[in-house]
Short mmCIF file of C-alpha atoms and ligand atoms in Angstrom, two decimals:
data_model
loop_
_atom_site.label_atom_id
_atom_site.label_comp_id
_atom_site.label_asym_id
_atom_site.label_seq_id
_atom_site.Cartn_x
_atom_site.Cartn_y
_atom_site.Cartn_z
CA UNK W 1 36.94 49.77 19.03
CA UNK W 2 36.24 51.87 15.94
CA UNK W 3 34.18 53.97 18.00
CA UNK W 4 34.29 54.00 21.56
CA UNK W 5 31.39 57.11 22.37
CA UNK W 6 28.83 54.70 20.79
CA UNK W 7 30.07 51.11 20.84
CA UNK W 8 30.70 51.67 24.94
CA UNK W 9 27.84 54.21 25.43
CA UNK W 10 26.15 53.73 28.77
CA UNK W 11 23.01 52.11 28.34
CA UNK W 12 20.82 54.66 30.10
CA UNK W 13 22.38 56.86 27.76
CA UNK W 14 21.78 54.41 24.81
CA UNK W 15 18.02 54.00 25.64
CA UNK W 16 17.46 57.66 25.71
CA UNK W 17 19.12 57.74 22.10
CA UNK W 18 17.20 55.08 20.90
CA UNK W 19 13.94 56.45 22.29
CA UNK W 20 14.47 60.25 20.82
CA UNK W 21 15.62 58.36 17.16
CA UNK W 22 12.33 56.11 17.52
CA UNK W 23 10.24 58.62 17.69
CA UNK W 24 11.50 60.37 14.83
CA UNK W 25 11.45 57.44 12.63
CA UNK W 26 7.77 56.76 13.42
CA UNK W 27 6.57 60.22 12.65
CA UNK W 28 8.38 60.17 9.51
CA UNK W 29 7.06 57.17 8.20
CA UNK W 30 3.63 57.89 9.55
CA UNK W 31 4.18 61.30 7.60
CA UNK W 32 5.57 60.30 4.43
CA UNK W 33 4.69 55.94 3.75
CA UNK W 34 0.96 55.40 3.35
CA UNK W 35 1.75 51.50 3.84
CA UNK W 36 2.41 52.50 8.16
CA UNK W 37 0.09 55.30 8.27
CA UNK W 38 -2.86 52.65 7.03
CA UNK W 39 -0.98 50.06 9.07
CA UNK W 40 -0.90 51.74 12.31
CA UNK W 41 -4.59 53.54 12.28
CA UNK W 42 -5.75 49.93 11.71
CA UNK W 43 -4.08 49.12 14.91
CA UNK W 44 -5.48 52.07 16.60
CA UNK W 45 -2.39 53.83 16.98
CA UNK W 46 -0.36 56.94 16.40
CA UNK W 47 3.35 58.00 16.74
CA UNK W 48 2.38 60.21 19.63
CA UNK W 49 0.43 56.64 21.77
CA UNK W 50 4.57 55.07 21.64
CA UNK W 51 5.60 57.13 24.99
CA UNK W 52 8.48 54.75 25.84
CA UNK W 53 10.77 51.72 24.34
CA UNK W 54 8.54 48.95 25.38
CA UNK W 55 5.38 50.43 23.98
CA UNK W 56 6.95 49.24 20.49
CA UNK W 57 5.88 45.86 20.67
CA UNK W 58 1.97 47.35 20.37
CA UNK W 59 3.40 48.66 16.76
CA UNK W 60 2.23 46.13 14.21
CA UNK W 61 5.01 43.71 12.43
CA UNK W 62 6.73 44.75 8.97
CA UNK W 63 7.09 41.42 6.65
CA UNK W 64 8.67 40.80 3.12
CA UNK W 65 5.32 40.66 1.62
CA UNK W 66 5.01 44.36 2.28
CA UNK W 67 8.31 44.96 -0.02
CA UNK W 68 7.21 42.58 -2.33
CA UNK W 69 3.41 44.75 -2.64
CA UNK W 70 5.11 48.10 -2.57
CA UNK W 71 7.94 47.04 -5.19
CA UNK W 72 9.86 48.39 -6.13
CA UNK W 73 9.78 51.70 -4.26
CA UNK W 74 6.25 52.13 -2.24
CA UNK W 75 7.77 51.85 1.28
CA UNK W 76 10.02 54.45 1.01
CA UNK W 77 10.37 57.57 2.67
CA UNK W 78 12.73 59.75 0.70
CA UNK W 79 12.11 61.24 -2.59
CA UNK W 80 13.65 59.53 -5.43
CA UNK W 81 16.11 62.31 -5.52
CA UNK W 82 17.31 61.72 -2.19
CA UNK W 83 18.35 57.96 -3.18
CA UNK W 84 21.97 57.92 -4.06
CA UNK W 85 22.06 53.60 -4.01
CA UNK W 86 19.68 50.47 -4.96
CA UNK W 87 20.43 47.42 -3.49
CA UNK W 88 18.85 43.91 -4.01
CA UNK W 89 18.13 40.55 -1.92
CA UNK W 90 17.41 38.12 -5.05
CA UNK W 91 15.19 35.82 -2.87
CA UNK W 92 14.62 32.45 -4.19
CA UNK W 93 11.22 32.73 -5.83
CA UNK W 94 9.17 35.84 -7.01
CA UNK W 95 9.86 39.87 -7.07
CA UNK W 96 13.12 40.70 -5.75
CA UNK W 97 13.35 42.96 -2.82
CA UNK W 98 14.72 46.59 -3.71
CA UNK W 99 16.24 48.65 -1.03
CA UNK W 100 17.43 52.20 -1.10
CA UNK W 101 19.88 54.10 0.44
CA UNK W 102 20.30 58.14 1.23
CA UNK W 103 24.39 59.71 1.24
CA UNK W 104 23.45 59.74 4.70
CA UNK W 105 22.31 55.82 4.96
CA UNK W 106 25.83 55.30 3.28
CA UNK W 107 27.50 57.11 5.62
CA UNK W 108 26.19 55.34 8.61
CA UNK W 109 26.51 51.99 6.73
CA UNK W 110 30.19 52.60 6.33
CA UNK W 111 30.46 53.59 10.27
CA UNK W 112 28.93 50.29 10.62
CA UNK W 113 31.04 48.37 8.66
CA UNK W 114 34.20 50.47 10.39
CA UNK W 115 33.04 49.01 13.53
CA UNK W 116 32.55 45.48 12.34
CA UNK W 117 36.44 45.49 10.78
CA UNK W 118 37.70 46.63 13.66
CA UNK W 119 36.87 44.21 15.66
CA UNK W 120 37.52 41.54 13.64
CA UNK W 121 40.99 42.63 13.57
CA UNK W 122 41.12 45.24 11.03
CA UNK W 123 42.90 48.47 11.00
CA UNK W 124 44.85 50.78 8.83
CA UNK W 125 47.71 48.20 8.15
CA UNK W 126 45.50 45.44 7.17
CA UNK W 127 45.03 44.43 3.69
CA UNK W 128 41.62 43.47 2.91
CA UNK W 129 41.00 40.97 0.26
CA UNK W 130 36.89 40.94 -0.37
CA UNK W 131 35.34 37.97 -1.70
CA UNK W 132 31.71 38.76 -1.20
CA UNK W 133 29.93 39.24 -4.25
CA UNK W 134 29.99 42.99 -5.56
CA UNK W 135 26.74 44.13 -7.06
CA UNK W 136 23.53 44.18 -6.30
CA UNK W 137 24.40 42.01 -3.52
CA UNK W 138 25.11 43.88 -0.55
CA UNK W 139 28.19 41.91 0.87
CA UNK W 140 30.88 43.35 -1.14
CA UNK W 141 30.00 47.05 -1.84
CA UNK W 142 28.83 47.03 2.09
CA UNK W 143 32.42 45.49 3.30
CA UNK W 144 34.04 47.82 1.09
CA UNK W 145 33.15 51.06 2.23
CA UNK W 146 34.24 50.12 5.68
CA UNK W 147 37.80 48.87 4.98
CA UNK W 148 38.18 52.07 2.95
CA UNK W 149 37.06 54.21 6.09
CA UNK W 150 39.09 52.45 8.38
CA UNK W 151 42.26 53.21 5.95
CA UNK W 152 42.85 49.55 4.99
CA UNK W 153 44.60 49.01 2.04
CA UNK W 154 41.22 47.58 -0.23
CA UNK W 155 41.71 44.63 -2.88
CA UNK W 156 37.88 44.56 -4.44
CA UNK W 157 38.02 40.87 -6.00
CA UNK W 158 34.77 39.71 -6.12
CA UNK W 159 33.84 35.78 -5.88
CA UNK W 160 35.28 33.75 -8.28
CA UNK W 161 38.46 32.61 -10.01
CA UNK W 162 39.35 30.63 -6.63
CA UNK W 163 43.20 29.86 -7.87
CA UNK W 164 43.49 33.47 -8.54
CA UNK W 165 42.26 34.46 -5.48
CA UNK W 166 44.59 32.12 -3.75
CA UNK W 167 47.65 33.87 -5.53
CA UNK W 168 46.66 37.37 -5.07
CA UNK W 169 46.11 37.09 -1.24
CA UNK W 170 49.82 35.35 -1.13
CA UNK W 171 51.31 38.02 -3.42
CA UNK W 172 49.78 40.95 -1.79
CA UNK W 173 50.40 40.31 1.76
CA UNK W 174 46.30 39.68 2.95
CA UNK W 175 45.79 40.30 6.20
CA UNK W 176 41.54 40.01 6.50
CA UNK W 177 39.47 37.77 4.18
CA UNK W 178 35.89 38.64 4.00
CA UNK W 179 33.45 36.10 2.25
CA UNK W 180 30.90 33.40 3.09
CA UNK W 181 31.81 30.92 5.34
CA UNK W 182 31.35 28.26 2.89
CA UNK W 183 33.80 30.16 0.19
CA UNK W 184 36.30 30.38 2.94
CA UNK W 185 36.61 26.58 3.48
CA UNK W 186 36.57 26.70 -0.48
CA UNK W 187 39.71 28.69 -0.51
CA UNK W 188 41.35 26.86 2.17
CA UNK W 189 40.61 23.56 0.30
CA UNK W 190 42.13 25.59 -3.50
CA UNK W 191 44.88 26.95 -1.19
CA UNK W 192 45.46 23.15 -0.07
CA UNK W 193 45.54 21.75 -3.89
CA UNK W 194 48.01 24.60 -4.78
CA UNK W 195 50.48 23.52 -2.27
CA UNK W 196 50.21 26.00 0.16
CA UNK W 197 50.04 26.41 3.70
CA UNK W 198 48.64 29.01 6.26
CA UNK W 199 52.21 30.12 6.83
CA UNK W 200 52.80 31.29 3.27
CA UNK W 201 50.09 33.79 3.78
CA UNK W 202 50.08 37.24 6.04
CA UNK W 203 46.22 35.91 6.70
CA UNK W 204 45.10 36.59 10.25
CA UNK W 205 41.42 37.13 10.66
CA UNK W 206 38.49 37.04 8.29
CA UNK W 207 34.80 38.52 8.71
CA UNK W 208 32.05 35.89 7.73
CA UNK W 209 28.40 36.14 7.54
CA UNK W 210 25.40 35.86 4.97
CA UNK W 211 24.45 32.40 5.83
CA UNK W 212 24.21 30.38 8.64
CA UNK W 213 27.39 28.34 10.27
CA UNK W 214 27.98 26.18 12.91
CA UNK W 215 30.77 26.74 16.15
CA UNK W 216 32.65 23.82 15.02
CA UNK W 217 32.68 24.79 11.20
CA UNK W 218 34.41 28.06 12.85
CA UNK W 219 37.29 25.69 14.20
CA UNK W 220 37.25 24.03 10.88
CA UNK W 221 37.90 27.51 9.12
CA UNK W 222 40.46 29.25 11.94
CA UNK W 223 42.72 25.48 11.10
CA UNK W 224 42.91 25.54 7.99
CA UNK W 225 43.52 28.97 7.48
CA UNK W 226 45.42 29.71 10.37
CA UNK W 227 43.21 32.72 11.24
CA UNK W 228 40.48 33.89 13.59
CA UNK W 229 37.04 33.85 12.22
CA UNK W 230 34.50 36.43 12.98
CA UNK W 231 30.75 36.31 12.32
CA UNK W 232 29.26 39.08 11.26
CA UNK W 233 25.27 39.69 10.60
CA UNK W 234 23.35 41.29 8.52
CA UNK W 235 20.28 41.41 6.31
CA UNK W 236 19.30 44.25 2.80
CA UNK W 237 15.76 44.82 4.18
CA UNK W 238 18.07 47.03 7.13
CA UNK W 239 21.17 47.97 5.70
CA UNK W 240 23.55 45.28 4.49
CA UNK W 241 26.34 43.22 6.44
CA UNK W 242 26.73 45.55 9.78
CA UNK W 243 23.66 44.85 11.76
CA UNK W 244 25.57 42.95 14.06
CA UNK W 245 28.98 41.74 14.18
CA UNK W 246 31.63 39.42 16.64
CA UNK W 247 33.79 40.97 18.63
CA UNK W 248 37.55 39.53 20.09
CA UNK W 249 35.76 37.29 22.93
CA UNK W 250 33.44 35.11 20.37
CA UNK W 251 30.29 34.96 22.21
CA UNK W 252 27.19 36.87 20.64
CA UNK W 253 27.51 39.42 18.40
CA UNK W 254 27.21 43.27 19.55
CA UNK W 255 24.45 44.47 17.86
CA UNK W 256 24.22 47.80 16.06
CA UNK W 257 21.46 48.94 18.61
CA UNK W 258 22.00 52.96 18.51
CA UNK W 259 20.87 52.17 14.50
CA UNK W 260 18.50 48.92 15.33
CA UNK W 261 16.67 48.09 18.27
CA UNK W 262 15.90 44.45 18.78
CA UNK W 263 13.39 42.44 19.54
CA UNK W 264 12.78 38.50 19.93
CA UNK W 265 9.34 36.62 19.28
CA UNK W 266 7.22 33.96 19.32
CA UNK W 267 7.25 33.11 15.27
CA UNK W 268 3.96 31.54 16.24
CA UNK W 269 2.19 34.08 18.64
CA UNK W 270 4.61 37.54 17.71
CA UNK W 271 4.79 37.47 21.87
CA UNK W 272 8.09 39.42 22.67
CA UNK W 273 10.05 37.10 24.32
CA UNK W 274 12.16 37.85 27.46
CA UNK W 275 15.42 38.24 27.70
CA UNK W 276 17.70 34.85 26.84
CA UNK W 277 14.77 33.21 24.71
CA UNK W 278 15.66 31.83 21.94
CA UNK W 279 13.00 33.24 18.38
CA UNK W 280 12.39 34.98 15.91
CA UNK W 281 14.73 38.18 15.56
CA UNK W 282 12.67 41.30 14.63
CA UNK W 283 14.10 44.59 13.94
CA UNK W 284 13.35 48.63 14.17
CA UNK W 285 15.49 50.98 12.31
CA UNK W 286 15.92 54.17 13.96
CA UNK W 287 17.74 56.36 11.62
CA UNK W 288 17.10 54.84 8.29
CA UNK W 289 16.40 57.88 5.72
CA UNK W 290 15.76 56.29 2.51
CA UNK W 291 14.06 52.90 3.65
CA UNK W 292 12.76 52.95 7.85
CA UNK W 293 11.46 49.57 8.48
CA UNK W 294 9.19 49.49 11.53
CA UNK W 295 9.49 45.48 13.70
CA UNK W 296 10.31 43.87 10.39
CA UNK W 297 10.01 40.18 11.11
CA UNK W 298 13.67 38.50 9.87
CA UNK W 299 12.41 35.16 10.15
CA UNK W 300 16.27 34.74 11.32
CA UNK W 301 15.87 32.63 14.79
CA UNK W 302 18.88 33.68 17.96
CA UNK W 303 18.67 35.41 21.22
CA UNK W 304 19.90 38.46 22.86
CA UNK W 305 22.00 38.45 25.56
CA UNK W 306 22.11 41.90 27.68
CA UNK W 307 25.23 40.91 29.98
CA UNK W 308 28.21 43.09 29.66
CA UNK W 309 30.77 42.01 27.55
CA UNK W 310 34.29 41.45 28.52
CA UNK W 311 35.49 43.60 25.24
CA UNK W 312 33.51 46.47 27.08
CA UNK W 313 31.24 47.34 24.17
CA UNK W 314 27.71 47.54 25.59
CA UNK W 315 25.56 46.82 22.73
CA UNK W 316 23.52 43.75 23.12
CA UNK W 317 24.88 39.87 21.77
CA UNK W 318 22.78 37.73 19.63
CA UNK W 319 23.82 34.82 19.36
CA UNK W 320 25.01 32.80 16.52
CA UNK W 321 21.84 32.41 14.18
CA UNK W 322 20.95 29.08 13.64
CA UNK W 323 18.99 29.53 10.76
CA UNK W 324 15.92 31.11 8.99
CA UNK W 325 12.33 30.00 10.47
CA UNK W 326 11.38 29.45 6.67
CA UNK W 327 14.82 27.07 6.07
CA UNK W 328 13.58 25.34 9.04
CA UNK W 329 12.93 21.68 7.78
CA UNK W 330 10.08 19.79 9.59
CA UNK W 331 10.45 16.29 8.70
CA UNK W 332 7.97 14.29 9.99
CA UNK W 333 7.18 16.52 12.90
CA UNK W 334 10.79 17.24 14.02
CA UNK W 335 12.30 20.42 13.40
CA UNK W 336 15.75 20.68 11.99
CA UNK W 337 18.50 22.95 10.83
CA UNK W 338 21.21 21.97 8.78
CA UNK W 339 23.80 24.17 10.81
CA UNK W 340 22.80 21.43 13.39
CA UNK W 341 23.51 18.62 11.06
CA UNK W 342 26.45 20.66 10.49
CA UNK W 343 27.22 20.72 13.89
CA UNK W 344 27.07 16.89 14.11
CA UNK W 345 29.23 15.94 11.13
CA UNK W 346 32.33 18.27 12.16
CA UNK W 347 32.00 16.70 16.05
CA UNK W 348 32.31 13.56 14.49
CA UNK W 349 34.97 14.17 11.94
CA UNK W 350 36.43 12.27 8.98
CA UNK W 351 34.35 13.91 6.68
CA UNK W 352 34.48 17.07 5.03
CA UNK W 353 32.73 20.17 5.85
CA UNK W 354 30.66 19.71 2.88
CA UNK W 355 27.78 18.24 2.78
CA UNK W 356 23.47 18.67 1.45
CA UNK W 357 20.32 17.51 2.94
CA UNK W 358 17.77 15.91 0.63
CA UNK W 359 14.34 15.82 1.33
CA UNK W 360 11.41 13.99 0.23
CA UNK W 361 8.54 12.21 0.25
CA UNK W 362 7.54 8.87 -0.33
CA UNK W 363 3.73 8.16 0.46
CA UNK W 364 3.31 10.29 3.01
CA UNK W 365 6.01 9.93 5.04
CA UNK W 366 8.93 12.62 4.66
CA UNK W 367 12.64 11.09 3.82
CA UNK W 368 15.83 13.23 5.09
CA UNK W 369 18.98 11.88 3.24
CA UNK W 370 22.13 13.32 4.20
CA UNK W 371 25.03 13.52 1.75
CA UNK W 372 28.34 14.46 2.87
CA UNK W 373 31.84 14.29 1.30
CA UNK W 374 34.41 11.94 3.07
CA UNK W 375 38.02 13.25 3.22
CA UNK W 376 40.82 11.47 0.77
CA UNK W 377 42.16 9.68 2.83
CA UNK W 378 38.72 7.98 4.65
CA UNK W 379 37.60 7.38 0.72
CA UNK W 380 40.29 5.08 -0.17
CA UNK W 381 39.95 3.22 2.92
CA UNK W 382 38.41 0.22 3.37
CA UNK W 383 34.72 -0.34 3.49
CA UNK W 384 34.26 -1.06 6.39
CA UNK W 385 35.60 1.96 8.18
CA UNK W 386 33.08 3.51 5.70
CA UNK W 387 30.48 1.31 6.80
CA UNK W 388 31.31 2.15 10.47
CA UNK W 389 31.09 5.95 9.51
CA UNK W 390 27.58 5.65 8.17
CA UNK W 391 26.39 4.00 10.90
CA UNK W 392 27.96 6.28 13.56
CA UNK W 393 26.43 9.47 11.75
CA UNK W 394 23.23 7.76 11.76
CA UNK W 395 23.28 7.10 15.28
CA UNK W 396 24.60 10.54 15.89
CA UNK W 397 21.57 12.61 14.21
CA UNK W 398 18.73 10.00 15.77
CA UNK W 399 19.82 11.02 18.91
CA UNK W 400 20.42 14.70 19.03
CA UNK W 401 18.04 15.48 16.40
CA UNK W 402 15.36 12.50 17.03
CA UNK W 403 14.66 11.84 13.61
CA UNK W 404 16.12 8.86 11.32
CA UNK W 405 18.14 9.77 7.77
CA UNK W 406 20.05 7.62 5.24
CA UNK W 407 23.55 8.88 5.49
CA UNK W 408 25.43 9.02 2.10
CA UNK W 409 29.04 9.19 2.03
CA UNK W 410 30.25 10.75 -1.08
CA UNK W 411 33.63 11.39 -2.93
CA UNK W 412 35.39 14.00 -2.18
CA UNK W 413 35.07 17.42 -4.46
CA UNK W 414 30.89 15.74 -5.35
CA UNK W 415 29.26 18.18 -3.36
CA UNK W 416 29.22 21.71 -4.86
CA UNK W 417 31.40 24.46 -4.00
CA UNK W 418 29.63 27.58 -3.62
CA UNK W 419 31.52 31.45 -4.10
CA UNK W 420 28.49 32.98 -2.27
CA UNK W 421 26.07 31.59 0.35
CA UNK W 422 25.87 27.58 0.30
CA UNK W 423 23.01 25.60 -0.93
CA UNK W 424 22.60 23.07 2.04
CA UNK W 425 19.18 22.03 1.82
CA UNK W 426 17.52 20.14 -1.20
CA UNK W 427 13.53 20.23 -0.93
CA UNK W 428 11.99 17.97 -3.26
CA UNK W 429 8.44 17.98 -1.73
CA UNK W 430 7.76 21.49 -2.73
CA UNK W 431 8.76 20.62 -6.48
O1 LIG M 501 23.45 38.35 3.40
C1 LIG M 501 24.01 40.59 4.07
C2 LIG M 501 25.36 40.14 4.49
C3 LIG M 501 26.42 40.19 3.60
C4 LIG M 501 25.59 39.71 5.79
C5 LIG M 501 27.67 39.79 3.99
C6 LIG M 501 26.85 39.32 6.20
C7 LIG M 501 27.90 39.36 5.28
P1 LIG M 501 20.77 39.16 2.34
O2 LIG M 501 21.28 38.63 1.07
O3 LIG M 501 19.59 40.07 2.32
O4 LIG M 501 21.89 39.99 3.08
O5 LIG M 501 20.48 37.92 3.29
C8 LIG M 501 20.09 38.12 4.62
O6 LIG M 501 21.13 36.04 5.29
O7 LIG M 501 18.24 37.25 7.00
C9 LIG M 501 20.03 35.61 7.32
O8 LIG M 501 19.06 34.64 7.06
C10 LIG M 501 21.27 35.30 6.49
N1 LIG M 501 22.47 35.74 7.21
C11 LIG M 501 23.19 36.86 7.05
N2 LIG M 501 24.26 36.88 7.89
C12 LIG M 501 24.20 35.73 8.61
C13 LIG M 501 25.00 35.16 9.64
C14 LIG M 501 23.12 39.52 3.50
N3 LIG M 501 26.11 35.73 10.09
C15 LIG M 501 19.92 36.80 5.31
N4 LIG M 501 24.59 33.97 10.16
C16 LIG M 501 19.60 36.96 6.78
C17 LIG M 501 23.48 33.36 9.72
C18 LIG M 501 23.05 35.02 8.19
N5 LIG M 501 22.70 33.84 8.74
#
């Protein structure tokens, strides 16, 4: 553990934390961002009617609309002055989101990410090669600061150049990778091409996160790469990568909860949830300086799990996230993620962890059309075992998913590679 008096607190100890840090967060942004005071005295409410942790679900939600009408700097709560770092989510359509961070936001952030390293294997000796994009983008200037503060030796390479990347990790002795999930099986496929094998790197863990991936794409990764792969969480609206993060035992990730409290609800109702239920993940931040967000709704759906963890850290798990309630396709009535299409192509095998969902409409019934790459070896083979694939995909989806889809097996290398987070899903009924 990176640090042992927080990551382990007791959680009586924790919730009094949490509480004292709440409060202080709602007066300030009561105080100083018209946005909550109007938002809160049109739900009747002041700082001083929250008396203890569950009275936060009477607090009204935060969404990205709010960011979006109080661009670029309306919600915060620090001067200008004060704000020593912009970050930016691009977003798919519209006005980017713009966060801010105090020196003292960027020192927390870097605890965070201290935390996260560490347990995903990280420590002085490690050599940290970081794929994640740097710029605006907070993957690779959030990963960064951490591997400095744990002492790792820091190579700061950006996505990109995949050959080069290749060479450098062999040449310098990485330890840790740290990129998207889908630029990980990327490398691993370059590595591959160039003749090499896990054994001609040092490479022993890696720290992935930014987009949504399955359990079996993690075996997929930890083969080919010889390593174990860590998920780790996070979102720019509250800080960056380090919300949450995997530790050693692979089941939930602790989350940051003396920064973040937690909350799971009904994406229909905004009912808190109990305990185990799986929703939408909403968070608090309780010592942001430069941007507080009050319940901001991720639209990210997992669950919490409050039993203790074998590693002995005491933070809450979430599990996994299986994807954003807004990437959530509903085709013809059934709801589907493509980390569970995912799911279903690695169980099956003989294709390659690279695939696209295409959906339309024809009339006025919706069409799903899978693509997904077949491996070398299955592509020169006859048709028929092609044939059989299809058909055993097809079968496959119907029945976990209940809904039909044309399967289409592609050559391998058609699909494209992606250096940050993967396009899976092709919408053509919005265009
Ligand atoms: O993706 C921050 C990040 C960088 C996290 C590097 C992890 C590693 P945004 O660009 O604002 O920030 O995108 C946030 O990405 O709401 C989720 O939908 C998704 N996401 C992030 N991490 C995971 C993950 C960064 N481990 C959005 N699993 C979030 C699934 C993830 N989805």
């Amino acid at each position: 553990m990176w640090n042992p008096e927080y990551e382990a607190m007791d959680r009586e100890e924790l919730q009094k934390l949490q509480y004292l840090r709440l409060k202080h967060t709602l007066e300030r942004v009561y105080q100083l961002v018209p946005h909550y005071r109007n938002s809160f005295k049109r739900a009747g409410l002041e700082p001083g009617d929250i008396r203890c942790l569950e009275d936060l679900a009477k607090l009204p939600f935060t969404v990205k609309d709010d960011l979006r009408d109080n661009y670029p700097y309306g919600l915060f709560a620090t001067r200008l002055g004060e704000v020593v770092r912009i970050h930016s989510s691009s977003g798919t359509t519209g006005i980017p989101t713009v966060v801010g961070y105090t020196r003292t936001d960027l020192e927390i952030w870097s605890e965070l990410m201290a935390r996260t390293l560490t347990a995903g294997g990280g420590g002085r000796d490690s050599v940290v090669h970081i794929a994640y994009g740097y710029g605006l983008f907070t993957g690779g200037l959030g990963v960064h600061y951490g591997a400095e503060k744990i002492g790792a030796t820091v190579v700061p390479i950006s996505g990109g150049q995949t050959r080069r990347q290749v060479r450098m990790m062999k040449d310098l002795g990485t330890t840790l990778l740290a990129c998207t999930p889908s630029y990980a099986l990327y490398i691993a496929e370059t590595m591959a091409e160039m003749g090499l094998t896990p054994g001609d790197l040092k490479l022993r863990s890696g720290i992935f996160g930014a987009e949504p991936w399955s359990e079996n794409m993690r075996h997929v990764i930890e083969e080919k790469l010889g390593i174990n792969a860590y998920d780790i969480y996070g979102l720019s609206e509250i800080i960056g990568p380090g919300v949450a993060y995997e530790c050693p035992a692979k089941n939930g990730l602790h989350f940051s909860e003396d920064h973040f409290m937690p909350e799971i609800i009904d994406p229909a109702t905004g009912e808190v949830l109990p305990e185990g239920a799986t929703g939408e993940l909403v968070i608090t931040t309780i010592t942001k300086e430069a941007l507080p967000l009050v319940r901001y709704r991720t639209r990210d759906i997992t669950s919490l799990n409050r039993q203790p963890c074998p590693c002995g850290r005491t933070h809450t798990r979430m599990a996994k996230v299986s994807g954003r309630s807004d990437d959530m396709l509903i085709i013809r009535g059934v709801n589907v993620f493509p980390s569970q299409v995912e799911s279903i192509l690695l169980e099956i095998g003989q294709t390659a962890p690279h695939y696209q969902l295409i959906v339309d409409r024809k009339g006025s019934l919706d069409t799903l059309e899978i693509w997904v790459e077949v491996s070398e070896q299955m592509f020169s083979d006859k048709v028929k075992g092609l044939e059989q694939l299809e058909k055993a995909i097809k079968t496959e989806i119907d029945n976990v998913l209940g809904v039909s889809a044309t399967i289409k097996l592609v050559e391998p290398k058609t699909i494209p590679r992606s250096e940050g987070k993967a396009q899976r899903v092709i919408d053509k009924r919005k265009l």
